[in-house]
Amino acid sequence: MEKIIWGIDPGSSICGVSKLSGGLIGDCFECEPKLVYRRIMSLCGADKVTVVIEDIFPYSLKLTPAVIDTCKLIGELTYRFKKCRQVSSVELVARNSVKKWVFDTVPEVCLPRIAKKIDAKHTKNLSKGLKGLTKLDGEMRKPSFNWVDDRIVKEAMKIIHDIPEPLPGKSNIYGIKKDSHCWSALAVCSFFYHSTTPL
């Protein structure tokens, strides 16, 4: 039986949702938080599914009203999906775990982009009279998964899932727009799929 995974990038005002079926991309969409559960269940049919939600961890997050609302949403979605018979399991994954997986899986995407980010940050810091990003021996700080951002995640998903570039001004073949939260949702379910599927 195909493993069907729904990945959710929760947000206080908009959520990204992506589906992997046997490792292949299925439905991808954005919707309001209150519609996420109903929309996913309406697309499941009789299939048993796994739901994977990107969780919030207290690394350097400021406690804003949006963060609090997102935490409440994660709790609500976890409860509702766990009560559903069609859902085999509900998994919560840390964003840092997804970022590290992306960094380790597609270094050819991550390393040059992160090196540019580090260099730009170093230059900006120096221009403000702040400490640069070089070590005591003058060597520039090395790239790490902590520098992976939404743009890098998007480019990594294109490589991992072999998504061709769309024509200018168009969505790609899966209907995922350039700045969509679906990219993060796709990274969440891809991380879970590749972490739990035997080679």
PDB file of C-alpha atoms in Angstrom:
ATOM      1  CA  MET A   1       0.000   0.000   0.000  1.00  0.00           C
ATOM      2  CA  GLU A   2       1.280   3.474  -0.896  1.00  0.00           C
ATOM      3  CA  LYS A   3       2.356   5.656   1.973  1.00  0.00           C
ATOM      4  CA  ILE A   4       0.245   8.815   1.853  1.00  0.00           C
ATOM      5  CA  ILE A   5       1.590  11.786   3.793  1.00  0.00           C
ATOM      6  CA  TRP A   6       0.027  15.210   4.242  1.00  0.00           C
ATOM      7  CA  GLY A   7       2.481  17.907   5.305  1.00  0.00           C
ATOM      8  CA  ILE A   8       1.288  21.110   6.956  1.00  0.00           C
ATOM      9  CA  ASP A   9       3.154  24.385   7.385  1.00  0.00           C
ATOM     10  CA  PRO A  10       0.881  26.019   9.994  1.00  0.00           C
ATOM     11  CA  GLY A  11       0.435  29.765  10.204  1.00  0.00           C
ATOM     12  CA  SER A  12      -1.832  32.107  12.091  1.00  0.00           C
ATOM     13  CA  SER A  13      -3.367  33.555   8.911  1.00  0.00           C
ATOM     14  CA  ILE A  14      -2.465  31.098   6.128  1.00  0.00           C
ATOM     15  CA  CYS A  15      -1.316  27.482   6.034  1.00  0.00           C
ATOM     16  CA  GLY A  16       0.587  25.605   3.367  1.00  0.00           C
ATOM     17  CA  VAL A  17      -0.475  22.015   2.698  1.00  0.00           C
ATOM     18  CA  SER A  18       1.227  19.429   0.463  1.00  0.00           C
ATOM     19  CA  LYS A  19       0.649  15.741  -0.160  1.00  0.00           C
ATOM     20  CA  LEU A  20       3.066  12.951  -1.033  1.00  0.00           C
ATOM     21  CA  SER A  21       1.651   9.659  -2.270  1.00  0.00           C
ATOM     22  CA  GLY A  22       4.291   6.974  -2.570  1.00  0.00           C
ATOM     23  CA  GLY A  23       6.880   9.745  -2.634  1.00  0.00           C
ATOM     24  CA  LEU A  24       5.188  11.577  -5.525  1.00  0.00           C
ATOM     25  CA  ILE A  25       3.681  15.051  -5.178  1.00  0.00           C
ATOM     26  CA  GLY A  26      -0.114  15.202  -5.057  1.00  0.00           C
ATOM     27  CA  ASP A  27      -2.408  18.031  -3.990  1.00  0.00           C
ATOM     28  CA  CYS A  28      -0.748  21.269  -2.879  1.00  0.00           C
ATOM     29  CA  PHE A  29      -2.687  24.289  -1.674  1.00  0.00           C
ATOM     30  CA  GLU A  30      -2.824  27.204   0.744  1.00  0.00           C
ATOM     31  CA  CYS A  31      -5.855  27.922   2.890  1.00  0.00           C
ATOM     32  CA  GLU A  32      -7.032  29.629   6.051  1.00  0.00           C
ATOM     33  CA  PRO A  33      -6.237  27.742   9.274  1.00  0.00           C
ATOM     34  CA  LYS A  34      -9.899  26.985   9.996  1.00  0.00           C
ATOM     35  CA  LEU A  35     -10.238  25.146   6.642  1.00  0.00           C
ATOM     36  CA  VAL A  36      -7.148  22.903   6.831  1.00  0.00           C
ATOM     37  CA  TYR A  37      -8.733  19.879   8.530  1.00  0.00           C
ATOM     38  CA  ARG A  38     -11.886  19.841   6.407  1.00  0.00           C
ATOM     39  CA  ARG A  39     -10.007  20.361   3.142  1.00  0.00           C
ATOM     40  CA  ILE A  40      -7.518  17.551   3.784  1.00  0.00           C
ATOM     41  CA  MET A  41     -10.218  15.118   4.867  1.00  0.00           C
ATOM     42  CA  SER A  42     -12.331  15.942   1.795  1.00  0.00           C
ATOM     43  CA  LEU A  43      -9.382  14.921  -0.417  1.00  0.00           C
ATOM     44  CA  CYS A  44      -8.512  11.696   1.424  1.00  0.00           C
ATOM     45  CA  GLY A  45     -11.370   9.519   0.224  1.00  0.00           C
ATOM     46  CA  ALA A  46     -11.090   6.160   1.969  1.00  0.00           C
ATOM     47  CA  ASP A  47      -7.285   6.219   2.139  1.00  0.00           C
ATOM     48  CA  LYS A  48      -5.380   5.872   5.379  1.00  0.00           C
ATOM     49  CA  VAL A  49      -3.010   8.790   5.771  1.00  0.00           C
ATOM     50  CA  THR A  50      -0.236  10.179   7.949  1.00  0.00           C
ATOM     51  CA  VAL A  51      -0.344  13.858   8.867  1.00  0.00           C
ATOM     52  CA  VAL A  52       2.944  15.637   9.542  1.00  0.00           C
ATOM     53  CA  ILE A  53       2.859  19.130  11.056  1.00  0.00           C
ATOM     54  CA  GLU A  54       5.782  21.514  11.364  1.00  0.00           C
ATOM     55  CA  ASP A  55       6.076  22.237  15.075  1.00  0.00           C
ATOM     56  CA  ILE A  56       7.326  25.318  16.873  1.00  0.00           C
ATOM     57  CA  PHE A  57      10.311  25.020  19.193  1.00  0.00           C
ATOM     58  CA  PRO A  58      11.672  27.802  21.434  1.00  0.00           C
ATOM     59  CA  TYR A  59      15.004  28.479  19.743  1.00  0.00           C
ATOM     60  CA  SER A  60      15.041  32.201  19.024  1.00  0.00           C
ATOM     61  CA  LEU A  61      11.365  32.813  18.430  1.00  0.00           C
ATOM     62  CA  LYS A  62       9.796  35.937  19.872  1.00  0.00           C
ATOM     63  CA  LEU A  63       6.478  35.297  21.575  1.00  0.00           C
ATOM     64  CA  THR A  64       4.188  37.333  19.342  1.00  0.00           C
ATOM     65  CA  PRO A  65       0.386  37.029  18.991  1.00  0.00           C
ATOM     66  CA  ALA A  66       0.935  35.252  15.642  1.00  0.00           C
ATOM     67  CA  VAL A  67       3.249  32.675  17.273  1.00  0.00           C
ATOM     68  CA  ILE A  68       0.706  32.061  20.055  1.00  0.00           C
ATOM     69  CA  ASP A  69      -2.086  31.600  17.480  1.00  0.00           C
ATOM     70  CA  THR A  70       0.102  29.195  15.510  1.00  0.00           C
ATOM     71  CA  CYS A  71       0.790  27.148  18.661  1.00  0.00           C
ATOM     72  CA  LYS A  72      -2.947  26.944  19.345  1.00  0.00           C
ATOM     73  CA  LEU A  73      -3.554  25.850  15.741  1.00  0.00           C
ATOM     74  CA  ILE A  74      -0.930  23.105  15.986  1.00  0.00           C
ATOM     75  CA  GLY A  75      -2.628  21.808  19.134  1.00  0.00           C
ATOM     76  CA  GLU A  76      -6.083  21.907  17.542  1.00  0.00           C
ATOM     77  CA  LEU A  77      -4.987  20.172  14.324  1.00  0.00           C
ATOM     78  CA  THR A  78      -3.085  17.511  16.267  1.00  0.00           C
ATOM     79  CA  TYR A  79      -6.179  16.771  18.377  1.00  0.00           C
ATOM     80  CA  ARG A  80      -8.616  16.708  15.451  1.00  0.00           C
ATOM     81  CA  PHE A  81      -6.478  14.520  13.200  1.00  0.00           C
ATOM     82  CA  LYS A  82      -5.694  12.091  16.044  1.00  0.00           C
ATOM     83  CA  LYS A  83      -9.434  11.586  16.591  1.00  0.00           C
ATOM     84  CA  CYS A  84      -9.952  10.716  12.912  1.00  0.00           C
ATOM     85  CA  ARG A  85      -9.999   6.991  12.044  1.00  0.00           C
ATOM     86  CA  GLN A  86      -8.512   7.559   8.601  1.00  0.00           C
ATOM     87  CA  VAL A  87      -5.387   9.091  10.086  1.00  0.00           C
ATOM     88  CA  SER A  88      -2.834   6.413  10.960  1.00  0.00           C
ATOM     89  CA  SER A  89      -0.640   8.828  12.878  1.00  0.00           C
ATOM     90  CA  VAL A  90       0.016  12.514  13.499  1.00  0.00           C
ATOM     91  CA  GLU A  91       3.669  13.511  13.626  1.00  0.00           C
ATOM     92  CA  LEU A  92       5.166  16.811  14.783  1.00  0.00           C
ATOM     93  CA  VAL A  93       8.546  17.709  13.328  1.00  0.00           C
ATOM     94  CA  ALA A  94      10.831  20.570  14.269  1.00  0.00           C
ATOM     95  CA  ARG A  95      11.714  23.091  11.555  1.00  0.00           C
ATOM     96  CA  ASN A  96      15.386  22.681  12.444  1.00  0.00           C
ATOM     97  CA  SER A  97      15.170  18.937  11.698  1.00  0.00           C
ATOM     98  CA  VAL A  98      13.735  19.715   8.260  1.00  0.00           C
ATOM     99  CA  LYS A  99      16.410  22.360   7.620  1.00  0.00           C
ATOM    100  CA  LYS A 100      19.202  19.943   8.585  1.00  0.00           C
ATOM    101  CA  TRP A 101      17.761  17.256   6.311  1.00  0.00           C
ATOM    102  CA  VAL A 102      17.609  19.733   3.410  1.00  0.00           C
ATOM    103  CA  PHE A 103      21.202  20.842   4.134  1.00  0.00           C
ATOM    104  CA  ASP A 104      22.490  17.247   4.230  1.00  0.00           C
ATOM    105  CA  THR A 105      20.445  16.038   1.246  1.00  0.00           C
ATOM    106  CA  VAL A 106      21.190  18.729  -1.330  1.00  0.00           C
ATOM    107  CA  PRO A 107      24.489  20.413  -0.393  1.00  0.00           C
ATOM    108  CA  GLU A 108      24.892  21.526  -4.011  1.00  0.00           C
ATOM    109  CA  VAL A 109      21.849  23.760  -3.480  1.00  0.00           C
ATOM    110  CA  CYS A 110      22.600  24.850   0.079  1.00  0.00           C
ATOM    111  CA  LEU A 111      26.337  25.500   0.252  1.00  0.00           C
ATOM    112  CA  PRO A 112      26.760  28.196  -2.427  1.00  0.00           C
ATOM    113  CA  ARG A 113      23.594  30.032  -1.364  1.00  0.00           C
ATOM    114  CA  ILE A 114      24.539  29.936   2.320  1.00  0.00           C
ATOM    115  CA  ALA A 115      28.084  31.097   1.558  1.00  0.00           C
ATOM    116  CA  LYS A 116      26.585  34.150  -0.199  1.00  0.00           C
ATOM    117  CA  LYS A 117      24.295  34.807   2.783  1.00  0.00           C
ATOM    118  CA  ILE A 118      27.219  34.605   5.207  1.00  0.00           C
ATOM    119  CA  ASP A 119      29.319  36.930   3.056  1.00  0.00           C
ATOM    120  CA  ALA A 120      26.455  39.453   2.762  1.00  0.00           C
ATOM    121  CA  LYS A 121      25.833  39.345   6.522  1.00  0.00           C
ATOM    122  CA  HIS A 122      29.553  39.784   7.210  1.00  0.00           C
ATOM    123  CA  THR A 123      29.725  42.845   4.925  1.00  0.00           C
ATOM    124  CA  LYS A 124      26.568  44.338   6.435  1.00  0.00           C
ATOM    125  CA  ASN A 125      27.841  43.844   9.993  1.00  0.00           C
ATOM    126  CA  LEU A 126      31.148  45.525   9.170  1.00  0.00           C
ATOM    127  CA  SER A 127      29.383  48.470   7.518  1.00  0.00           C
ATOM    128  CA  LYS A 128      27.465  49.006  10.761  1.00  0.00           C
ATOM    129  CA  GLY A 129      30.593  48.812  12.871  1.00  0.00           C
ATOM    130  CA  LEU A 130      29.646  45.404  14.230  1.00  0.00           C
ATOM    131  CA  LYS A 131      31.699  42.236  14.498  1.00  0.00           C
ATOM    132  CA  GLY A 132      32.105  40.341  11.229  1.00  0.00           C
ATOM    133  CA  LEU A 133      31.596  36.628  10.699  1.00  0.00           C
ATOM    134  CA  THR A 134      35.233  35.578  10.543  1.00  0.00           C
ATOM    135  CA  LYS A 135      37.031  33.389  13.087  1.00  0.00           C
ATOM    136  CA  LEU A 136      40.113  34.515  15.004  1.00  0.00           C
ATOM    137  CA  ASP A 137      42.328  33.129  12.230  1.00  0.00           C
ATOM    138  CA  GLY A 138      40.472  35.260   9.652  1.00  0.00           C
ATOM    139  CA  GLU A 139      38.619  32.332   8.078  1.00  0.00           C
ATOM    140  CA  MET A 140      34.973  32.984   7.203  1.00  0.00           C
ATOM    141  CA  ARG A 141      32.351  31.116   9.192  1.00  0.00           C
ATOM    142  CA  LYS A 142      31.445  27.801   7.527  1.00  0.00           C
ATOM    143  CA  PRO A 143      27.936  27.159   6.153  1.00  0.00           C
ATOM    144  CA  SER A 144      25.587  25.199   8.436  1.00  0.00           C
ATOM    145  CA  PHE A 145      21.948  24.119   8.343  1.00  0.00           C
ATOM    146  CA  ASN A 146      20.990  27.051  10.585  1.00  0.00           C
ATOM    147  CA  TRP A 147      21.324  29.319   7.532  1.00  0.00           C
ATOM    148  CA  VAL A 148      18.754  27.375   5.485  1.00  0.00           C
ATOM    149  CA  ASP A 149      15.812  29.687   4.757  1.00  0.00           C
ATOM    150  CA  ASP A 150      12.538  29.474   2.791  1.00  0.00           C
ATOM    151  CA  ARG A 151      14.246  30.320  -0.517  1.00  0.00           C
ATOM    152  CA  ILE A 152      16.776  27.546  -0.064  1.00  0.00           C
ATOM    153  CA  VAL A 153      14.014  25.105   0.946  1.00  0.00           C
ATOM    154  CA  LYS A 154      12.121  25.977  -2.240  1.00  0.00           C
ATOM    155  CA  GLU A 155      15.179  25.402  -4.465  1.00  0.00           C
ATOM    156  CA  ALA A 156      15.924  22.142  -2.638  1.00  0.00           C
ATOM    157  CA  MET A 157      12.385  20.858  -3.226  1.00  0.00           C
ATOM    158  CA  LYS A 158      12.748  21.590  -6.945  1.00  0.00           C
ATOM    159  CA  ILE A 159      15.859  19.394  -7.058  1.00  0.00           C
ATOM    160  CA  ILE A 160      14.584  16.607  -4.781  1.00  0.00           C
ATOM    161  CA  HIS A 161      11.286  16.279  -6.675  1.00  0.00           C
ATOM    162  CA  ASP A 162      12.659  17.189 -10.126  1.00  0.00           C
ATOM    163  CA  ILE A 163      10.248  20.101 -10.553  1.00  0.00           C
ATOM    164  CA  PRO A 164      10.932  21.966 -13.812  1.00  0.00           C
ATOM    165  CA  GLU A 165      11.028  25.754 -13.906  1.00  0.00           C
ATOM    166  CA  PRO A 166       7.699  27.187 -15.093  1.00  0.00           C
ATOM    167  CA  LEU A 167       7.295  29.813 -17.788  1.00  0.00           C
ATOM    168  CA  PRO A 168       7.682  33.396 -16.488  1.00  0.00           C
ATOM    169  CA  GLY A 169       4.652  34.491 -14.475  1.00  0.00           C
ATOM    170  CA  LYS A 170       3.222  30.940 -14.300  1.00  0.00           C
ATOM    171  CA  SER A 171       2.919  28.389 -11.478  1.00  0.00           C
ATOM    172  CA  ASN A 172       4.862  25.146 -11.809  1.00  0.00           C
ATOM    173  CA  ILE A 173       3.301  21.840 -12.904  1.00  0.00           C
ATOM    174  CA  TYR A 174       1.956  21.269  -9.370  1.00  0.00           C
ATOM    175  CA  GLY A 175       0.385  24.709  -9.145  1.00  0.00           C
ATOM    176  CA  ILE A 176       2.767  25.847  -6.399  1.00  0.00           C
ATOM    177  CA  LYS A 177       3.406  29.569  -6.627  1.00  0.00           C
ATOM    178  CA  LYS A 178       6.813  31.185  -6.149  1.00  0.00           C
ATOM    179  CA  ASP A 179       6.328  32.373  -2.549  1.00  0.00           C
ATOM    180  CA  SER A 180       3.802  29.756  -1.450  1.00  0.00           C
ATOM    181  CA  HIS A 181       3.820  28.171   2.003  1.00  0.00           C
ATOM    182  CA  CYS A 182       3.345  24.878   0.135  1.00  0.00           C
ATOM    183  CA  TRP A 183       7.134  24.662  -0.351  1.00  0.00           C
ATOM    184  CA  SER A 184       7.649  24.400   3.425  1.00  0.00           C
ATOM    185  CA  ALA A 185       4.761  21.928   3.705  1.00  0.00           C
ATOM    186  CA  LEU A 186       6.341  19.853   0.926  1.00  0.00           C
ATOM    187  CA  ALA A 187       9.677  19.908   2.775  1.00  0.00           C
ATOM    188  CA  VAL A 188       7.928  18.705   5.945  1.00  0.00           C
ATOM    189  CA  CYS A 189       6.310  15.668   4.312  1.00  0.00           C
ATOM    190  CA  SER A 190       9.439  14.968   2.192  1.00  0.00           C
ATOM    191  CA  PHE A 191      11.605  14.937   5.318  1.00  0.00           C
ATOM    192  CA  PHE A 192       9.214  12.518   7.010  1.00  0.00           C
ATOM    193  CA  TYR A 193       8.884  10.311   3.926  1.00  0.00           C
ATOM    194  CA  HIS A 194      12.626   9.981   3.382  1.00  0.00           C
ATOM    195  CA  SER A 195      13.294   9.558   7.113  1.00  0.00           C
ATOM    196  CA  THR A 196      10.834   6.680   7.500  1.00  0.00           C
ATOM    197  CA  THR A 197      11.003   4.876   4.145  1.00  0.00           C
ATOM    198  CA  PRO A 198      13.563   2.054   3.957  1.00  0.00           C
ATOM    199  CA  LEU A 199      16.132   2.420   1.145  1.00  0.00           C
TER     200      LEU A 199
END
